[in-house]
Amino acid sequence: MKLTLLAVTVSALVMGCTNTINSSTHVSLASDTSIASNQLKQMNISYPKTRKDDVTDTYFGTQVADPYRWLEDDTSSETEQWVKSENAVTQAYLAQVPSRDKLKERLKVLLDYEKISAPFKEGKYTYFFKNDGLQNQAVLYRQLGDGEAQVFLDPNTFSEDGTTSLAGLDFSKDGSLVTYMISEGGSDWRKAITIDVETMQNASATLKDIKFSGISWLGNEGFYYSSYDKPQGSELSAKTDQHKLYFHRLDHKQADDTLVFGGTSEQKNRYVSGEVTEDNRYLLISAAVSTSGNKLYLKDLSQPDSQLITILDNNDSDTHLLDNEGSTLLFVTNLDAPNKRVVSVDASQPQPENWQDFIAQTDNVLDVSTGGGDIFASYMVDAISNVKQLDKNGKLIREVSLPGVGTASGFDGKKDQQVLYYSFTNYKTPSTIFSLDVKSGESSVYLKSKAKFDSNAFESQQVFYTSKDGTKVPMIITHKKGLKLDGTNPTMLYGYGGFNISLQPSFSSTNAAWLEQGGVYAVPNLRGGGEYGKAWHDAGTKLQKQNVFDDFIAAAEYLIAQNYTSPDYLAIRGGSNGGLLVAATMLQRPDLFKVALPAVGVLDMLRYHTFTAGAGWAYDYGTAQDSKEIFDYLMTYSPVQNVRKGVNYPATLITTGDHDDRVVPAHSFKFAAELQAKHTGSNPMLIRIETNAGHGAGTPISKTIDEYADIFGFTLYNMGIKVK
């Protein structure tokens, strides 16, 4: 089971479904602006005094002040005290929100149901994840045949507060050994623990300081993994710039691991990974300097002294191995195919000039998986799934019949599997797991969600609106049936718009709380994402980044024009790159929104590349050092540098984690300080800093419940909506 599959599984377990509760505890939303306004006036906020230093940087002759630079030091006692002071102010405010406790209880009920993942076979055992209800982390079970399922790994025992999570899981090819990785406090730095599945005893020393890595086994000898040298200074914020691929033999110490790739200046890359083919014959090495584009190398493991063969020596495409049959390799690539294609080539001459189309590019973006000896081509048609089953020669067998309009994912497994599993979901439908008979193509419900959510009471519709430059952008709007279009509906507009990430319809337990109570949930597929291939991604990068903000603003204007909502009832939310989206948009159009909710955002665009692996995001953003043109462009929208004095900004709740070592919390700290110093008006400018938490992955359910109660409570309160 690969790392990516685990991440999807765990995410689905936490966010996949919801329950409703009986009418005696039902929480309804009723507009009562006068009551809320009176309450708001009573909340006088005294923000902590944030020291300003005389710090400036010069970019191409332009001086830029950075008075809150000291907040970047996450090891200082002064920063620690500032965090405590800000949290105290925020919690004092949230404690007065009347709906906070009711929302928290509601969320507990919504999340309190049994959640089970699709099963997967490793060796003689079948494994699956299960969360009994409000367990902080999903538990990994296994069973032998029809025997009783037993706990195999319980991440809830990793730490008392549930903040140490299972962050990776990879079995050896025969299933007799497994390496699992753990994340402590949400950090991207991992420990890797290898055990014998029968004895449950350690089969190797624990590996430490692993980051941005999967595990790929070579027989039972050992495995490949990637990491950086431990940085000097703070491991949470110091720059990590040279990724290295190692091979670990089970009987060796980590200090004796073999450096395979990435140790020289010629091989310096920010992201390096190694993958062994299922037959143990080949090692594929991917190397990249950014989050888009990669070089690719091949080593024949059947020949111990074989040389590394270069397949791609540039970063002009995204290419990865799909499968192999003997010496025939199948690659998924967007080289000369912006919507991606599958090519075949012999390993003896694997360069692009020898590639042959195996699955040709179409008008829709392609994603591919294998299982049961067949290939499953999943196409994204306006962000909606369409899946075709092909034989090993690429010939169409059938189109997989899906239960509705939404997102289907899975369709992967070992070559000898005759039954595969996939999940189906959309914004109003809790995720259901289906089994697929590979030979007949028949699907049947394997595991229906136990969520007591009445999908029939809600509706989702896809609309297309026009952005500032005339581009048509799709958006899915979900709400209760019979919604009155009178402009007073509390609306959450969620977006991302970057890094080739596609927002396909999926159900969320927490968002269900919003929907149940009459809220509108709207998700546009902004440029910068991957919904329409590389061209759509590139249209929202570097000197075209403003397109993303324009698309988001146009989505808000559409919702207002169609009378779904109005500026008094419209909130915007997004995380990471989506946090940048929310912050930039609220600064550009403060008149358009009532509430802004930027989460773990990239907010200082002049310095993001100086922290951890941030330099790898330059494909999307460019850096302030690249050229005067890019510096000037970044200065037009970088949130930390664009907060203006005397502006009445929307009520803002910034959220971040003190252990976020992907987008360091200093981004959020500095943005909060700027807002608190310059904002005019009574709207709160608050920051909620979760302790012992990172960028989001592995967050325990207890913290999720608290966070969303705060977010929804803050939002509704500032819209003047009373929660009964």
XYZ file of C-alpha atoms in Angstrom:
724
model
C 0.000 0.000 0.000
C 1.541 3.263 -1.107
C 1.822 6.508 0.858
C -0.537 8.373 -1.445
C -3.261 5.770 -0.997
C -2.857 5.957 2.766
C -3.216 9.729 2.757
C -6.417 9.502 0.756
C -7.755 6.761 3.023
C -7.069 8.555 6.271
C -8.452 11.829 4.894
C -11.620 10.087 3.849
C -11.976 8.503 7.273
C -11.787 11.868 8.986
C -13.797 13.950 6.548
C -15.785 11.483 4.506
C -19.257 11.314 6.023
C -21.651 12.843 8.490
C -24.564 12.090 10.777
C -27.661 14.087 11.565
C -29.249 14.111 14.982
C -32.795 14.180 16.261
C -34.863 17.328 16.295
C -34.432 17.914 20.014
C -30.798 18.861 19.462
C -31.164 20.342 15.992
C -29.305 23.603 15.460
C -31.046 26.012 13.114
C -29.795 29.245 11.608
C -32.034 32.252 11.933
C -31.196 35.778 10.904
C -31.273 38.154 13.862
C -29.006 40.990 12.900
C -30.088 43.309 15.701
C -29.219 40.820 18.441
C -25.890 39.915 16.869
C -25.010 43.552 16.236
C -25.592 44.444 19.877
C -23.461 41.521 20.967
C -20.698 42.490 18.563
C -20.557 46.014 19.955
C -19.883 44.604 23.398
C -16.760 42.788 22.210
C -14.052 45.392 22.561
C -10.787 43.819 21.437
C -7.457 44.914 22.806
C -4.816 43.362 20.565
C -1.367 42.498 21.899
C 1.216 45.135 21.153
C 3.515 43.749 18.472
C 6.980 45.239 18.384
C 8.082 46.837 15.125
C 11.724 46.791 14.096
C 13.513 48.913 11.533
C 14.222 46.083 9.080
C 14.315 46.638 5.333
C 15.308 44.636 2.267
C 16.279 46.033 -1.098
C 14.943 44.415 -4.274
C 16.135 45.838 -7.569
C 16.602 49.260 -6.003
C 13.303 49.220 -4.096
C 13.366 49.189 -0.310
C 10.715 47.082 1.408
C 10.112 47.327 5.149
C 9.688 44.120 7.147
C 9.003 45.342 10.705
C 7.791 41.984 12.002
C 10.778 39.947 10.802
C 11.433 38.895 14.403
C 8.272 36.760 14.335
C 10.047 34.419 11.933
C 12.181 33.145 14.807
C 10.097 30.230 16.072
C 12.704 29.372 18.708
C 12.601 32.704 20.563
C 10.800 33.213 23.854
C 9.452 36.532 22.570
C 7.707 34.823 19.668
C 6.376 32.186 22.044
C 4.951 34.885 24.302
C 3.401 36.675 21.313
C 1.665 33.422 20.297
C 0.281 32.985 23.810
C -0.940 36.578 23.918
C -2.647 36.362 20.535
C -4.286 33.056 21.425
C -5.534 34.531 24.675
C -7.223 37.413 22.841
C -8.712 35.095 20.225
C -10.012 32.581 22.741
C -11.517 35.357 24.861
C -13.411 36.575 21.808
C -14.530 33.101 20.717
C -15.655 32.246 24.242
C -18.300 34.974 23.908
C -19.693 33.584 20.636
C -23.071 32.154 21.718
C -23.123 29.329 19.185
C -19.640 27.995 19.784
C -20.512 25.256 22.284
C -23.637 24.215 20.399
C -21.668 23.901 17.189
C -19.018 21.872 18.976
C -21.624 19.427 20.271
C -23.191 19.244 16.847
C -19.867 18.464 15.199
C -19.177 15.739 17.752
C -22.404 14.025 16.759
C -21.751 14.475 13.057
C -18.363 12.804 13.362
C -19.382 10.118 15.834
C -20.030 7.114 13.592
C -18.053 4.115 12.421
C -15.889 4.794 9.379
C -14.191 1.946 7.501
C -11.856 2.126 4.512
C -11.658 -0.158 1.499
C -9.714 -3.362 2.245
C -6.321 -4.091 0.715
C -4.393 -7.358 0.527
C -0.769 -7.677 1.634
C 0.683 -11.168 1.825
C -1.845 -13.530 3.377
C -3.673 -10.812 5.315
C -6.417 -8.344 4.419
C -6.034 -4.918 6.014
C -8.401 -1.994 6.501
C -8.659 1.208 8.523
C -11.484 1.842 10.976
C -12.458 4.671 13.259
C -15.126 3.746 15.819
C -16.412 7.312 15.896
C -14.491 10.000 17.723
C -11.111 8.287 17.861
C -8.452 10.881 17.122
C -6.766 8.615 14.574
C -8.029 5.743 12.418
C -6.886 2.272 13.534
C -5.361 -0.267 11.125
C -6.913 -3.744 11.390
C -6.083 -7.036 9.690
C -7.778 -10.381 9.255
C -6.868 -13.786 7.904
C -9.498 -15.135 5.532
C -12.897 -15.002 7.202
C -11.345 -14.836 10.652
C -11.957 -12.138 13.197
C -10.331 -8.769 12.498
C -7.606 -7.749 14.918
C -5.881 -4.457 15.633
C -2.593 -4.263 13.755
C -1.530 -0.647 14.402
C -3.332 1.819 16.628
C -1.982 5.359 16.146
C -4.070 6.505 19.118
C -1.467 4.831 21.319
C 1.410 6.769 19.725
C 0.817 9.800 21.970
C -1.513 10.733 24.806
C -3.096 13.703 23.033
C -3.494 12.046 19.621
C -1.113 14.446 17.864
C 1.287 11.715 16.700
C -0.188 10.238 13.542
C 0.429 7.452 11.070
C 1.983 9.237 8.088
C 2.982 6.421 5.733
C 2.607 2.679 5.313
C 4.444 0.416 2.865
C 4.592 -3.378 2.873
C 7.339 -5.460 1.334
C 6.346 -7.230 -1.868
C 5.499 -10.503 -0.082
C 3.718 -8.706 2.747
C 5.899 -10.175 5.493
C 7.422 -6.817 6.499
C 6.026 -3.326 6.794
C 7.532 0.084 7.305
C 5.278 2.717 8.774
C 6.095 6.363 9.305
C 4.898 8.600 12.096
C 4.501 12.369 12.285
C 4.799 14.086 15.648
C 2.805 17.256 16.200
C 1.894 17.489 12.535
C 5.490 17.949 11.373
C 6.621 16.902 7.896
C 9.691 15.297 9.498
C 9.039 11.573 9.989
C 10.333 8.526 11.779
C 10.228 5.182 9.941
C 9.630 1.987 11.918
C 9.965 -1.464 10.326
C 8.341 -4.552 11.853
C 7.777 -8.213 11.066
C 4.010 -8.591 10.529
C 3.905 -11.981 12.273
C 5.949 -11.283 15.378
C 5.220 -7.520 15.487
C 8.856 -7.115 16.492
C 11.188 -4.510 15.035
C 12.961 -5.802 11.949
C 15.271 -2.811 11.682
C 16.476 0.191 13.595
C 14.090 3.157 13.566
C 15.030 5.706 10.917
C 14.810 9.387 11.813
C 14.665 12.738 10.060
C 12.882 11.564 6.906
C 10.955 14.190 4.953
C 8.793 14.222 1.807
C 9.353 10.546 1.204
C 7.615 7.310 0.468
C 9.089 3.860 1.025
C 9.841 1.513 -1.864
C 10.938 -2.017 -1.028
C 13.515 -4.094 -2.891
C 12.534 -7.665 -2.034
C 12.988 -8.137 1.705
C 16.522 -6.769 1.738
C 15.585 -3.196 2.473
C 13.987 -0.113 0.954
C 14.586 3.232 -0.704
C 13.656 6.479 1.035
C 14.436 10.182 0.695
C 15.408 12.981 3.039
C 17.387 16.151 3.531
C 20.393 16.758 5.717
C 19.194 18.010 9.093
C 19.139 21.816 8.803
C 21.088 24.162 11.015
C 18.879 26.140 13.381
C 15.171 25.516 13.611
C 14.069 22.262 11.978
C 10.588 23.770 11.607
C 11.608 26.740 9.469
C 15.212 26.373 8.251
C 15.624 25.920 4.505
C 15.853 22.361 3.142
C 17.187 22.464 -0.375
C 18.942 19.230 -1.382
C 16.887 16.044 -1.300
C 18.758 12.721 -1.317
C 17.721 9.156 -2.101
C 19.063 6.402 0.169
C 18.873 2.630 0.312
C 18.464 1.150 3.774
C 19.399 -2.489 4.406
C 17.487 -3.941 7.312
C 20.630 -5.207 9.039
C 22.414 -1.843 8.772
C 22.345 1.297 10.873
C 20.876 4.419 9.287
C 24.314 6.017 9.340
C 25.489 3.261 6.996
C 22.675 3.671 4.463
C 23.782 3.896 0.839
C 23.436 7.266 -0.855
C 21.911 6.421 -4.227
C 21.198 9.832 -5.762
C 21.326 13.509 -4.901
C 24.655 13.830 -3.140
C 26.527 15.887 -5.722
C 26.073 19.452 -6.960
C 25.101 18.035 -10.370
C 22.361 15.968 -8.727
C 21.072 18.730 -6.466
C 17.259 18.776 -6.468
C 14.607 19.780 -3.952
C 12.475 16.672 -4.431
C 13.898 13.203 -5.126
C 12.091 9.867 -4.987
C 12.798 6.255 -5.889
C 10.351 3.563 -7.003
C 11.007 -0.130 -7.568
C 8.863 -1.915 -10.149
C 6.545 -4.639 -8.849
C 8.836 -7.327 -10.306
C 11.920 -5.833 -8.530
C 13.667 -5.397 -11.858
C 13.978 -1.630 -12.220
C 14.507 1.417 -10.047
C 12.988 4.673 -11.324
C 14.381 7.893 -9.836
C 12.455 11.150 -10.144
C 14.209 14.455 -9.427
C 12.669 17.923 -9.417
C 13.579 21.465 -8.435
C 9.957 22.543 -8.152
C 6.495 21.118 -7.589
C 5.948 20.986 -11.346
C 8.230 19.165 -13.774
C 10.745 16.372 -13.133
C 13.797 14.631 -14.488
C 13.681 10.831 -14.704
C 16.327 8.122 -14.453
C 16.356 4.324 -14.729
C 18.552 1.653 -13.160
C 18.397 -2.045 -14.036
C 18.489 -3.767 -10.648
C 18.978 -7.200 -12.225
C 22.475 -6.028 -13.178
C 24.293 -4.983 -9.970
C 26.815 -2.806 -11.789
C 24.369 -1.224 -14.248
C 24.687 2.480 -14.905
C 21.971 5.023 -14.320
C 20.193 5.729 -17.622
C 18.808 9.214 -18.204
C 15.252 9.184 -19.533
C 14.509 12.890 -19.123
C 17.238 15.432 -18.405
C 14.988 18.490 -17.963
C 11.971 19.658 -15.965
C 9.750 20.408 -18.943
C 7.171 17.725 -18.122
C 5.598 15.721 -15.318
C 6.331 12.053 -15.987
C 6.047 8.986 -13.784
C 6.003 5.205 -14.087
C 2.621 3.525 -14.375
C 3.652 -0.115 -14.775
C 5.997 -2.489 -16.529
C 5.647 -5.817 -18.296
C 9.149 -7.244 -18.525
C 11.313 -4.646 -20.241
C 8.316 -2.678 -21.529
C 7.706 0.413 -19.433
C 4.521 2.468 -19.292
C 4.796 6.148 -18.348
C 2.121 8.744 -17.625
C 3.308 12.087 -18.978
C 2.213 15.548 -20.026
C 5.181 15.925 -22.381
C 3.635 17.161 -25.649
C 0.279 16.350 -24.032
C -1.077 19.032 -21.643
C -3.982 16.744 -20.631
C -1.622 13.766 -20.180
C -1.165 10.522 -22.081
C 0.320 7.074 -21.455
C 3.344 6.002 -23.493
C 5.191 2.695 -23.818
C 8.893 2.195 -24.396
C 11.543 -0.495 -24.016
C 13.858 -0.069 -21.049
C 16.927 -0.450 -23.283
C 16.167 2.881 -24.987
C 13.676 4.693 -22.744
C 14.150 8.245 -24.015
C 11.170 10.302 -25.375
C 12.180 9.894 -29.013
C 11.338 6.209 -28.646
C 8.001 6.643 -26.890
C 4.863 5.239 -28.480
C 1.385 6.377 -27.551
C -0.359 3.728 -25.495
C -3.293 5.892 -24.392
C -3.419 9.034 -26.496
C -4.223 12.483 -25.137
C -7.884 13.548 -25.257
C -9.756 16.777 -24.531
C -10.056 15.750 -20.867
C -7.394 15.411 -18.175
C -6.277 11.824 -17.612
C -5.433 9.958 -14.410
C -4.447 6.297 -14.607
C -4.228 3.320 -12.259
C -3.728 -0.426 -12.644
C -5.209 -3.473 -10.964
C -6.348 -6.983 -11.795
C -4.124 -6.963 -14.872
C -6.106 -4.108 -16.437
C -5.708 -0.350 -16.745
C -8.245 2.171 -15.508
C -8.270 5.538 -17.242
C -10.099 8.158 -15.197
C -10.958 11.312 -17.099
C -11.933 14.595 -15.502
C -14.815 16.158 -17.437
C -15.470 19.607 -15.952
C -14.081 18.266 -12.630
C -16.415 15.217 -12.768
C -15.136 11.604 -13.016
C -15.528 9.396 -16.093
C -13.740 6.015 -15.885
C -12.814 3.577 -18.657
C -11.413 0.062 -18.224
C -8.719 -0.981 -20.717
C -6.882 -4.254 -21.200
C -3.111 -4.602 -20.914
C -2.770 -3.622 -24.580
C -4.699 -0.397 -24.090
C -7.880 -1.625 -25.788
C -11.186 -0.407 -24.377
C -13.062 -3.086 -22.438
C -15.873 -0.947 -21.051
C -16.826 2.320 -19.448
C -17.275 1.840 -15.723
C -20.832 2.646 -14.704
C -20.737 5.104 -11.807
C -23.632 5.680 -9.403
C -23.991 9.360 -10.216
C -22.246 12.638 -10.954
C -19.251 13.083 -8.697
C -15.767 11.811 -7.922
C -14.707 8.173 -8.227
C -11.283 7.181 -6.907
C -9.410 3.943 -6.319
C -9.378 1.297 -9.070
C -5.921 0.090 -8.082
C -4.501 -3.166 -6.804
C -2.137 -5.986 -7.562
C -2.048 -7.671 -10.946
C -3.599 -10.912 -9.702
C -6.530 -9.274 -7.927
C -9.922 -10.097 -9.412
C -11.829 -7.642 -7.243
C -10.877 -3.981 -6.955
C -12.397 -1.250 -4.831
C -13.298 2.345 -5.491
C -15.125 5.100 -3.654
C -17.738 7.486 -4.968
C -18.710 10.825 -3.452
C -19.835 14.362 -4.172
C -20.587 17.449 -2.087
C -23.903 16.069 -0.834
C -23.256 12.310 -0.907
C -21.254 10.562 1.830
C -18.516 8.383 0.398
C -19.643 4.860 -0.522
C -17.140 2.075 -1.259
C -17.878 -0.180 -4.218
C -16.321 -3.484 -5.241
C -15.635 -4.014 -8.928
C -15.419 -7.449 -10.521
C -12.570 -6.951 -12.974
C -13.756 -9.640 -15.397
C -17.465 -8.800 -15.590
C -17.214 -5.100 -14.856
C -20.062 -5.323 -12.376
C -19.988 -2.967 -9.408
C -21.746 -3.561 -6.121
C -21.898 -1.655 -2.867
C -19.184 -2.994 -0.588
C -19.575 -0.569 2.278
C -22.297 2.018 2.554
C -21.610 4.962 4.796
C -23.232 4.786 8.216
C -23.724 8.518 8.197
C -27.313 9.526 8.858
C -27.251 12.310 6.330
C -30.238 12.782 4.065
C -28.672 13.481 0.676
C -32.133 13.774 -0.870
C -32.737 16.955 1.107
C -29.879 18.722 -0.683
C -28.905 19.575 -4.218
C -25.707 20.381 -6.076
C -25.563 22.109 -9.397
C -22.677 23.029 -11.612
C -22.706 26.481 -13.159
C -20.299 28.312 -15.440
C -19.574 31.972 -14.807
C -17.424 34.520 -16.627
C -14.208 35.814 -15.091
C -12.740 39.271 -15.616
C -10.951 38.407 -18.867
C -13.878 36.464 -20.338
C -12.725 32.984 -19.274
C -15.517 30.555 -18.399
C -15.005 28.991 -14.967
C -17.039 26.086 -13.505
C -18.403 26.154 -9.975
C -20.475 23.666 -7.991
C -23.024 25.139 -5.581
C -24.568 22.943 -2.884
C -27.438 23.779 -0.542
C -30.765 22.603 0.837
C -33.548 22.022 -1.647
C -36.055 24.844 -1.753
C -33.456 27.501 -0.923
C -34.885 31.011 -1.278
C -32.716 33.182 -3.473
C -33.209 36.332 -1.435
C -29.588 37.343 -0.853
C -29.588 36.458 2.844
C -28.191 32.918 2.785
C -24.933 32.415 4.711
C -22.500 31.296 2.040
C -19.050 29.741 2.225
C -16.984 30.251 -0.928
C -14.021 27.856 -0.878
C -11.098 27.912 -3.297
C -7.519 26.824 -3.966
C -6.314 27.673 -7.479
C -2.741 26.433 -7.690
C -0.114 23.717 -8.035
C -2.127 21.753 -10.592
C -4.448 20.630 -7.765
C -7.987 19.799 -8.891
C -10.955 20.347 -6.589
C -13.328 17.514 -7.434
C -16.635 17.041 -5.578
C -16.234 15.302 -2.226
C -18.270 15.068 0.935
C -17.080 16.543 4.234
C -18.497 15.854 7.684
C -17.651 19.349 8.849
C -19.088 21.079 5.793
C -22.251 19.030 6.311
C -22.848 20.993 9.514
C -22.853 24.144 7.418
C -25.173 22.664 4.781
C -27.657 21.174 7.231
C -28.367 24.513 8.790
C -29.169 26.338 5.566
C -25.688 27.347 4.499
C -24.613 27.492 0.859
C -21.287 25.868 -0.031
C -19.723 26.965 -3.333
C -16.496 25.659 -4.887
C -15.163 27.178 -8.143
C -12.477 25.416 -10.201
C -10.077 28.326 -10.488
C -7.199 28.678 -12.896
C -3.940 27.473 -11.373
C -5.621 24.137 -10.685
C -5.436 21.017 -12.832
C -9.068 20.620 -13.887
C -8.297 21.412 -17.527
C -4.697 20.289 -17.746
C -1.361 22.046 -17.841
C -2.657 25.072 -19.765
C -5.226 25.746 -17.004
C -2.506 25.367 -14.376
C -0.066 27.659 -16.142
C -2.768 30.319 -16.611
C -2.673 30.849 -12.844
C 1.078 30.925 -12.251
C 3.805 33.574 -11.946
C 2.850 36.694 -13.935
C -0.660 35.310 -14.425
C -1.409 34.678 -10.741
C -3.905 37.555 -10.672
C -6.156 35.403 -12.879
C -6.758 33.163 -9.852
C -7.851 36.067 -7.677
C -10.016 37.451 -10.490
C -11.683 34.052 -10.908
C -12.459 33.950 -7.172
C -13.808 37.496 -7.134
C -15.973 36.710 -10.169
C -17.348 33.639 -8.353
C -18.378 35.868 -5.436
C -19.964 38.376 -7.795
C -21.893 35.574 -9.511
C -23.289 34.308 -6.202
C -24.370 37.837 -5.307
C -25.834 38.577 -8.760
C -27.842 35.350 -8.658
C -29.137 36.304 -5.198
C -27.713 33.306 -3.408
C -26.135 35.719 -0.973
C -24.872 39.277 -0.506
C -21.696 40.846 0.898
C -23.215 40.776 4.399
C -23.535 36.974 4.274
C -20.538 35.870 2.232
C -17.450 34.192 3.716
C -14.325 33.060 1.859
C -12.124 30.206 2.963
C -9.025 28.383 1.734
C -5.865 26.770 3.057
C -2.165 26.856 2.151
C -2.100 28.263 -1.400
C -5.819 28.753 -0.779
C -4.892 30.830 2.265
C -2.974 33.114 -0.086
C -6.061 33.239 -2.310
C -8.317 34.330 0.563
C -5.867 36.904 1.939
C -5.091 38.483 -1.443
C -8.767 38.598 -2.379
C -9.955 40.148 0.896
C -7.311 42.863 0.515
C -8.246 43.590 -3.099
C -12.022 43.564 -2.569
C -12.785 44.150 1.124
C -16.250 45.401 0.136
C -17.269 42.014 -1.246
C -17.039 39.818 1.863
C -18.239 39.767 5.433
C -15.794 37.138 6.709
C -12.350 35.965 5.581
C -10.839 32.676 6.775
C -7.252 32.226 5.507
C -5.758 28.965 6.806
C -2.034 28.040 6.938
C -1.505 30.538 4.131
C 1.506 31.488 2.029
C 1.287 35.187 2.837
C 4.753 36.742 2.523
C 5.476 36.304 -1.163
C 8.845 38.046 -0.933
C 10.287 35.552 1.554
C 8.333 32.274 1.221
C 11.224 30.636 -0.620
C 13.633 31.180 2.286
C 11.817 28.734 4.571
C 11.899 24.902 4.579
C 11.160 23.623 1.054
C 9.393 26.803 -0.039
C 11.778 27.425 -2.910
C 10.149 24.451 -4.618
C 6.977 26.512 -5.121
C 8.686 28.892 -7.513
C 7.077 27.291 -10.578
C 3.747 28.691 -9.412
C 4.911 31.957 -7.889
C 8.358 32.935 -9.085
C 10.602 34.559 -6.466
C 11.428 38.151 -5.612
C 15.041 37.466 -6.637
C 14.190 36.145 -10.121
C 13.754 39.487 -11.868
C 12.482 43.007 -11.333
C 9.366 42.087 -13.291
C 8.464 39.209 -10.974
C 9.357 41.220 -7.860
C 7.108 44.055 -8.981
C 4.323 41.575 -9.716
C 4.602 39.845 -6.341
C 4.439 43.247 -4.679
C 1.034 43.861 -6.251
C -0.613 41.027 -4.329
C 1.638 39.716 -1.520
C -0.692 39.908 1.511
C 1.881 40.922 4.130
C 2.989 43.860 1.974
C -0.489 44.963 0.843
C -2.419 45.618 4.048
C -3.440 49.280 3.821
C -4.063 51.756 6.620
C -7.577 52.992 7.189
C -9.415 50.170 5.386
C -12.354 48.325 6.946
C -11.447 44.720 6.139
C -13.854 41.780 6.542
C -13.962 40.049 9.925
C -10.893 37.825 9.748
C -9.924 34.641 11.569
C -6.461 33.461 10.515
C -5.673 29.846 11.427
C -2.281 28.140 11.566
C -0.296 25.563 13.547
C 2.836 26.151 15.574
C 4.448 23.007 14.098
C 3.649 23.778 10.468
C 6.982 23.216 8.743
C 5.565 23.343 5.227
C 4.058 26.834 5.273
C 5.724 28.210 8.375
C 3.392 30.048 10.792
C 5.461 33.238 10.471
C 3.438 33.958 7.314
C 0.265 34.083 9.386
C 1.946 35.854 12.318
C 3.147 38.742 10.176
C -0.160 39.065 8.329
C -2.079 39.201 11.614
C 0.267 41.856 12.977
C -0.195 43.983 9.850
C -3.993 43.695 9.976
C -4.187 44.504 13.663
C -1.968 47.574 13.220
C -3.656 49.028 10.123
C -7.285 47.897 10.003
C -9.987 50.480 10.666
C -13.415 49.591 12.020
C -14.995 47.197 14.491
C -14.442 43.940 12.583
C -12.152 41.548 14.504
C -8.700 40.724 13.115
C -7.816 37.520 14.969
C -5.355 34.674 14.673
C -5.958 31.180 16.058
C -2.676 29.291 16.519
C -3.130 25.579 17.187
C -0.372 24.142 19.362
C 1.286 20.834 18.553
C -0.237 20.947 15.069
C 1.161 21.230 11.560
C -0.126 21.863 8.048
C -3.227 19.725 8.522
C -2.434 16.074 7.782
C -2.961 13.768 10.751
C -4.877 16.345 12.777
C -6.764 14.500 15.547
C -10.546 14.610 15.407
C -10.713 16.387 18.779
C -8.763 19.322 17.357
C -10.805 19.243 14.142
C -14.034 19.594 16.112
C -12.693 22.503 18.164
C -11.345 24.280 15.100
C -14.513 24.048 13.027
C -16.713 25.076 15.954
C -14.563 28.190 16.205
C -14.566 28.837 12.446
C -18.301 28.376 11.933
C -19.151 30.157 15.174
C -16.972 33.138 14.248
C -18.422 33.249 10.736
C -22.102 33.095 11.682
C -21.668 35.509 14.564
C -20.083 38.122 12.338
C -22.835 37.666 9.753
C -25.359 38.529 12.431
C -26.884 35.056 12.328
C -28.091 33.554 15.561
C -27.621 29.825 16.076
C -30.497 28.410 18.103
